[in-house]
Amino acid sequence: MKTMLIYFSSHHGNTKKLAEAIAQADADVEICEVSDAKGLDLAEYDRIGIASGIYAGNFGKPIMKYVEEKIPKGKEVFFLYTSAMKLNSHTAGIRKLAEQCGWKVLGEYGCRGYNTFGPFKLVGGTSKGHPTKEELNGAVAFYQGL
Ligand SMILES: Cc1cc2nc3c(=O)[nH]c(=O)nc-3n(C[C@H](O)[C@H](O)[C@H](O)COP(=O)(O)O)c2cc1C
């Protein structure tokens, strides 16, 4: 399965680590930061992964805009995210977009990611050490189970 995994990971590179772990485990997976992804032809791929940190309860604006414009109708997609707190509602926005755009959602994987946003910086941040090795392995297992 030829897969392109587009990621947006601006805070600490937490989500990028999930993307890299999956690409290392499977030679059919290519990864690309969303700002470098302009020239990609996503129709060439069997599946598209959409990966982002969570910012104000949603996937990042740049990746939301990119995938809305670029992912063809009917394409199989899956979601990856990291966030300070693990909440199912974090994928509500991207799931709604998937429905509007007519993509087929295969599944999602999320885990915690180191956070120093706003006042959390003063106390050394939250979710320190995340994603852990186990969480990275969890992302790989999720991908392999799709
Ligand atoms: C501007 C901003 C807003 C955030 N909002 C949330 C949020 O609503 N819920 C949450 O659980 N974490 C939130 N976080 C924490 C990030 O989701 C978390 O640190 C994530 O792992 C960042 O991923 P990245 O390093 O790939 O960018 C926020 C972080 C930033 C910088």
Coordinates of N, CA and C and ligand atoms in Angstrom, one line a residue:
M1 N 0.8 -1.2 0.0 CA 0.0 0.0 0.0 C 0.9 1.3 0.0
K2 N 0.8 2.0 -1.1 CA 1.6 3.2 -1.2 C 0.9 4.3 -0.3
T3 N 1.7 4.8 0.7 CA 1.1 5.7 1.6 C 1.9 7.0 1.8
M4 N 1.2 8.1 1.8 CA 1.8 9.4 2.0 C 1.3 9.9 3.4
L5 N 2.2 10.2 4.3 CA 1.8 10.7 5.6 C 2.2 12.2 5.7
I6 N 1.2 13.1 5.7 CA 1.4 14.5 5.8 C 1.3 14.9 7.2
Y7 N 2.3 15.7 7.7 CA 2.2 16.1 9.1 C 2.4 17.6 9.4
F8 N 1.9 18.0 10.5 CA 2.1 19.4 11.0 C 2.4 19.2 12.5
S9 N 3.6 19.7 12.8 CA 4.1 19.4 14.2 C 4.9 20.5 14.7
S10 N 4.3 21.7 14.9 CA 5.0 23.0 15.1 C 5.5 23.2 16.5
H11 N 4.9 22.5 17.5 CA 5.2 22.8 18.9 C 6.5 22.2 19.4
H12 N 6.6 20.9 19.4 CA 7.9 20.3 19.8 C 8.3 19.1 18.9
G13 N 7.6 19.0 17.8 CA 8.0 17.9 16.9 C 7.5 16.6 17.4
N14 N 6.5 16.6 18.3 CA 6.0 15.4 18.9 C 5.3 14.5 17.9
T15 N 4.5 15.1 17.1 CA 3.7 14.3 16.1 C 4.6 13.8 15.0
K16 N 5.6 14.6 14.7 CA 6.6 14.2 13.7 C 7.2 12.9 14.1
K17 N 7.4 12.7 15.4 CA 8.0 11.4 15.9 C 7.2 10.2 15.5
L18 N 5.8 10.4 15.6 CA 4.9 9.3 15.2 C 5.1 9.0 13.7
A19 N 5.1 10.0 12.9 CA 5.3 9.9 11.5 C 6.6 9.2 11.1
E20 N 7.6 9.6 11.8 CA 9.0 9.0 11.5 C 9.0 7.5 11.9
A21 N 8.4 7.2 13.1 CA 8.4 5.8 13.5 C 7.7 4.9 12.5
I22 N 6.6 5.4 12.0 CA 5.8 4.6 11.0 C 6.6 4.4 9.7
A23 N 7.2 5.5 9.3 CA 8.0 5.5 8.0 C 9.2 4.5 8.2
Q24 N 9.8 4.5 9.3 CA 11.0 3.6 9.6 C 10.6 2.2 9.6
A25 N 9.3 1.9 10.0 CA 8.9 0.5 10.1 C 8.3 0.0 8.8
D26 N 8.0 0.9 7.8 CA 7.3 0.4 6.6 C 7.9 1.2 5.4
A27 N 8.5 0.5 4.5 CA 9.2 1.1 3.3 C 8.2 1.7 2.4
D28 N 6.9 1.4 2.4 CA 5.9 1.9 1.5 C 5.4 3.3 2.0
V29 N 5.8 3.7 3.1 CA 5.3 5.0 3.7 C 6.3 6.1 3.5
E30 N 5.8 7.2 2.9 CA 6.6 8.4 2.7 C 6.0 9.4 3.7
I31 N 6.8 10.3 4.2 CA 6.3 11.4 5.1 C 6.7 12.7 4.5
C32 N 5.9 13.7 4.8 CA 6.2 15.1 4.3 C 5.5 16.1 5.2
E33 N 6.3 17.1 5.6 CA 5.8 18.2 6.4 C 4.9 19.0 5.5
V34 N 3.8 19.5 6.1 CA 2.8 20.1 5.2 C 3.3 21.3 4.4
S35 N 4.2 22.1 4.9 CA 4.7 23.2 4.2 C 5.6 22.8 3.0
D36 N 6.0 21.6 2.9 CA 6.8 21.1 1.8 C 5.9 20.3 0.8
A37 N 4.6 20.2 1.1 CA 3.8 19.2 0.4 C 3.0 19.8 -0.8
K38 N 3.3 21.1 -1.1 CA 2.5 21.7 -2.2 C 2.5 21.0 -3.5
G39 N 3.7 20.5 -3.9 CA 3.8 19.9 -5.2 C 3.4 18.4 -5.3
L40 N 2.9 17.8 -4.2 CA 2.6 16.4 -4.2 C 1.3 16.1 -5.0
D41 N 1.3 15.0 -5.7 CA 0.1 14.6 -6.4 C -0.5 13.4 -5.5
L42 N -1.4 13.7 -4.7 CA -1.9 12.8 -3.7 C -2.8 11.6 -4.4
A43 N -3.2 11.9 -5.6 CA -3.9 10.8 -6.3 C -3.0 9.6 -6.6
E44 N -1.7 9.8 -6.5 CA -0.8 8.7 -6.8 C -0.7 7.7 -5.6
Y45 N -1.3 8.1 -4.5 CA -1.1 7.2 -3.3 C -2.4 6.5 -2.9
D46 N -2.2 5.3 -2.4 CA -3.4 4.5 -2.1 C -4.1 5.0 -0.8
R47 N -3.2 5.5 0.1 CA -3.7 6.0 1.4 C -3.0 7.3 1.8
I48 N -3.7 8.1 2.5 CA -3.1 9.4 3.0 C -3.3 9.4 4.5
G49 N -2.2 9.6 5.2 CA -2.2 9.8 6.7 C -2.2 11.3 7.0
I50 N -3.0 11.7 7.9 CA -3.0 13.2 8.3 C -2.6 13.2 9.7
A51 N -1.5 13.9 10.0 CA -1.0 13.9 11.4 C -0.7 15.3 11.9
S52 N -1.1 15.5 13.1 CA -1.0 16.9 13.6 C -0.9 16.9 15.2
G53 N -0.3 17.9 15.7 CA -0.5 18.2 17.1 C -1.9 18.8 17.2
I54 N -2.4 18.8 18.5 CA -3.7 19.4 18.7 C -3.5 20.8 19.3
Y55 N -4.1 21.8 18.6 CA -4.0 23.2 19.0 C -5.4 23.7 19.2
A56 N -5.8 24.2 20.4 CA -7.1 24.6 20.7 C -8.2 23.6 20.3
G57 N -7.9 22.3 20.6 CA -8.9 21.3 20.4 C -9.0 20.7 18.9
N58 N -8.1 21.2 18.1 CA -8.3 20.7 16.7 C -6.9 20.5 16.0
F59 N -6.9 19.8 14.9 CA -5.7 19.7 14.1 C -5.3 21.1 13.6
G60 N -4.0 21.3 13.4 CA -3.5 22.6 13.0 C -4.1 23.2 11.8
K61 N -4.3 24.5 11.8 CA -5.0 25.2 10.6 C -4.3 24.9 9.3
P62 N -2.9 25.0 9.2 CA -2.3 24.7 7.9 C -2.6 23.4 7.3
I63 N -2.6 22.3 8.2 CA -2.9 21.0 7.6 C -4.4 20.8 7.3
M64 N -5.2 21.5 8.1 CA -6.7 21.4 7.7 C -6.9 22.0 6.4
K65 N -6.3 23.1 6.1 CA -6.5 23.9 4.8 C -5.9 23.0 3.7
Y66 N -4.7 22.5 3.9 CA -4.0 21.7 2.9 C -4.8 20.5 2.5
V67 N -5.2 19.7 3.5 CA -5.9 18.4 3.1 C -7.3 18.7 2.5
E68 N -7.9 19.8 2.9 CA -9.2 20.1 2.3 C -9.1 20.4 0.8
E69 N -8.0 21.1 0.5 CA -7.8 21.4 -0.9 C -7.2 20.3 -1.7
K70 N -6.4 19.4 -1.1 CA -5.6 18.5 -1.9 C -6.0 17.0 -1.9
I71 N -6.7 16.6 -0.9 CA -7.0 15.1 -0.9 C -8.3 14.8 -1.7
P72 N -8.1 14.0 -2.8 CA -9.3 13.7 -3.6 C -10.4 13.0 -2.9
K73 N -11.6 13.2 -3.4 CA -12.8 12.5 -2.9 C -12.6 11.0 -3.0
G74 N -13.1 10.3 -2.1 CA -13.1 8.8 -2.1 C -11.8 8.2 -1.6
K75 N -10.8 9.1 -1.3 CA -9.4 8.6 -0.8 C -9.5 8.0 0.6
E76 N -8.8 6.9 0.8 CA -8.7 6.3 2.1 C -7.7 7.2 3.0
V77 N -8.2 7.6 4.2 CA -7.3 8.4 5.0 C -7.3 7.8 6.5
F78 N -6.2 8.2 7.2 CA -6.2 7.8 8.6 C -5.6 9.0 9.4
F79 N -5.9 9.1 10.7 CA -5.5 10.3 11.5 C -4.5 9.9 12.6
L80 N -3.5 10.7 12.8 CA -2.6 10.6 13.9 C -2.5 11.9 14.6
Y81 N -2.4 11.9 16.0 CA -2.2 13.2 16.6 C -1.5 13.0 18.0
T82 N -0.9 14.1 18.5 CA -0.5 14.1 19.8 C -1.1 15.3 20.5
S83 N -1.3 15.2 21.8 CA -1.9 16.3 22.5 C -1.5 16.2 24.0
A84 N -1.7 17.3 24.7 CA -1.4 17.3 26.1 C -2.3 16.4 26.9
M85 N -3.6 16.4 26.5 CA -4.5 15.5 27.1 C -5.1 14.6 26.0
K86 N -5.4 13.4 26.3 CA -5.9 12.5 25.3 C -7.4 12.5 25.4
L87 N -8.0 13.1 24.4 CA -9.5 13.2 24.3 C -10.0 12.8 22.9
N88 N -11.1 12.0 22.9 CA -11.6 11.6 21.6 C -12.1 12.7 20.8
S89 N -12.5 13.8 21.4 CA -13.0 15.0 20.7 C -12.0 15.7 19.8
H90 N -10.7 15.3 20.0 CA -9.6 16.0 19.3 C -9.8 15.7 17.7
T91 N -10.4 14.6 17.4 CA -10.5 14.3 15.9 C -11.9 14.7 15.4
A92 N -12.7 15.4 16.2 CA -14.1 15.8 15.7 C -14.0 16.7 14.4
G93 N -13.1 17.6 14.5 CA -13.0 18.6 13.4 C -12.5 17.9 12.1
I94 N -11.5 17.1 12.2 CA -10.9 16.4 11.0 C -11.9 15.4 10.5
R95 N -12.6 14.7 11.4 CA -13.7 13.8 10.9 C -14.8 14.5 10.2
K96 N -15.2 15.6 10.7 CA -16.2 16.4 10.0 C -15.8 16.8 8.6
L97 N -14.5 17.2 8.5 CA -13.9 17.6 7.2 C -13.9 16.4 6.3
A98 N -13.6 15.2 6.8 CA -13.5 14.0 6.0 C -14.9 13.7 5.4
E99 N -15.9 13.9 6.2 CA -17.3 13.6 5.8 C -17.6 14.6 4.7
Q100 N -17.3 15.9 4.9 CA -17.6 16.9 3.9 C -16.9 16.6 2.6
C101 N -15.7 16.1 2.7 CA -14.8 15.9 1.5 C -15.0 14.6 0.8
G102 N -15.7 13.7 1.5 CA -16.0 12.3 1.0 C -14.8 11.4 1.0
W103 N -14.0 11.5 2.1 CA -12.9 10.6 2.2 C -13.3 9.4 3.1
K104 N -12.7 8.3 2.9 CA -13.0 7.1 3.7 C -12.0 7.0 4.9
V105 N -12.6 7.1 6.1 CA -11.7 7.1 7.3 C -11.4 5.7 7.7
L106 N -10.1 5.3 7.8 CA -9.7 4.0 8.2 C -9.6 3.9 9.7
G107 N -9.2 5.0 10.4 CA -9.0 4.9 11.8 C -8.2 6.0 12.3
E108 N -7.9 6.0 13.6 CA -7.1 7.1 14.2 C -6.2 6.6 15.4
Y109 N -5.1 7.2 15.6 CA -4.3 6.9 16.7 C -3.8 8.2 17.4
G110 N -4.0 8.3 18.6 CA -3.5 9.5 19.3 C -2.8 9.2 20.6
C111 N -1.9 10.0 21.0 CA -1.2 9.8 22.3 C -0.8 11.2 22.9
R112 N -0.3 11.2 24.1 CA 0.1 12.4 24.7 C 1.4 13.0 24.1
G113 N 1.6 14.3 24.1 CA 2.8 14.9 23.6 C 3.2 16.0 24.6
Y114 N 4.5 16.2 24.7 CA 5.1 17.2 25.6 C 4.5 18.6 25.3
N115 N 4.1 19.3 26.3 CA 3.4 20.6 26.1 C 3.9 21.7 27.0
T116 N 4.3 22.8 26.3 CA 4.8 24.0 27.1 C 4.0 25.2 26.7
F117 N 2.8 25.0 26.3 CA 2.0 26.2 25.8 C 1.6 27.1 27.0
G118 N 1.7 28.4 26.8 CA 1.2 29.4 27.8 C 1.8 29.1 29.2
P119 N 0.9 29.1 30.2 CA 1.3 29.0 31.6 C 2.0 27.7 31.9
F120 N 1.8 26.7 31.1 CA 2.4 25.4 31.4 C 3.9 25.4 31.4
K121 N 4.4 26.4 30.6 CA 5.9 26.6 30.4 C 6.5 26.9 31.8
L122 N 5.7 27.7 32.6 CA 6.3 28.1 33.9 C 6.5 27.0 34.9
V123 N 5.8 25.9 34.7 CA 5.9 24.7 35.6 C 6.7 23.6 34.9
G124 N 7.4 23.9 33.8 CA 8.2 22.9 33.2 C 7.5 22.1 32.1
G125 N 6.2 22.5 31.9 CA 5.5 21.8 30.8 C 4.7 20.6 31.4
T126 N 3.8 20.1 30.6 CA 3.0 18.9 30.9 C 3.3 17.8 29.9
S127 N 2.9 16.5 30.3 CA 3.2 15.4 29.4 C 4.6 15.2 29.0
K128 N 5.5 15.5 29.9 CA 7.0 15.4 29.7 C 7.3 14.0 29.3
G129 N 8.2 13.9 28.3 CA 8.7 12.5 28.0 C 7.8 11.8 27.0
H130 N 6.7 12.5 26.6 CA 5.7 11.9 25.6 C 6.0 12.5 24.2
P131 N 5.8 11.8 23.1 CA 5.4 10.4 23.1 C 6.6 9.5 23.6
T132 N 6.2 8.5 24.4 CA 7.2 7.5 24.8 C 7.5 6.5 23.8
K133 N 8.5 5.6 24.0 CA 8.8 4.5 23.1 C 7.6 3.6 22.9
E134 N 6.9 3.4 24.0 CA 5.7 2.5 23.9 C 4.6 3.2 23.0
E135 N 4.5 4.5 23.1 CA 3.5 5.2 22.3 C 3.9 5.2 20.9
L136 N 5.2 5.3 20.6 CA 5.6 5.3 19.2 C 5.4 3.9 18.6
N137 N 5.7 2.9 19.4 CA 5.4 1.5 19.0 C 3.9 1.3 18.8
G138 N 3.1 2.0 19.6 CA 1.6 1.9 19.4 C 1.2 2.5 18.1
A139 N 1.8 3.6 17.7 CA 1.5 4.2 16.4 C 1.8 3.2 15.2
V140 N 3.0 2.6 15.4 CA 3.4 1.6 14.3 C 2.4 0.5 14.3
A141 N 2.0 0.0 15.4 CA 1.1 -1.2 15.5 C -0.3 -0.8 14.9
F142 N -0.7 0.5 15.2 CA -1.9 1.0 14.7 C -1.9 1.0 13.1
Y143 N -0.8 1.5 12.6 CA -0.6 1.6 11.1 C -0.6 0.2 10.5
Q144 N 0.1 -0.7 11.2 CA 0.2 -2.1 10.6 C -1.1 -2.8 10.7
G145 N -2.0 -2.4 11.6 CA -3.3 -3.1 11.7 C -4.3 -2.5 10.8
L146 N -4.0 -1.5 10.1 CA -5.1 -0.9 9.2 C -5.5 -1.8 8.1
Ligands
LIG1 C1 -1.2 26.8 20.8 C2 -1.3 25.5 21.4 C3 -2.6 25.0 21.7 C4 -2.8 23.7 22.3 N1 -4.0 23.3 22.6 C5 -4.2 22.1 23.1 C6 -5.5 21.5 23.4 O1 -6.5 22.2 23.1 N2 -5.6 20.3 23.9 C7 -4.5 19.5 24.3 O2 -4.7 18.5 24.8 N3 -3.3 20.0 24.0 C8 -3.1 21.2 23.4 N4 -1.8 21.7 23.2 C9 -0.7 20.8 23.4 C10 -0.2 20.1 22.1 O3 -1.3 19.5 21.5 C11 0.8 19.0 22.4 O4 2.0 19.6 23.0 C12 1.2 18.3 21.1 O5 2.0 17.2 21.3 C13 2.0 19.2 20.1 O6 2.4 18.5 19.0 P1 3.6 18.9 18.1 O7 4.8 18.9 18.9 O8 3.6 17.8 17.0 O9 3.2 20.2 17.5 C14 -1.6 22.9 22.6 C15 -0.3 23.4 22.3 C16 -0.2 24.7 21.7 C17 1.2 25.2 21.4

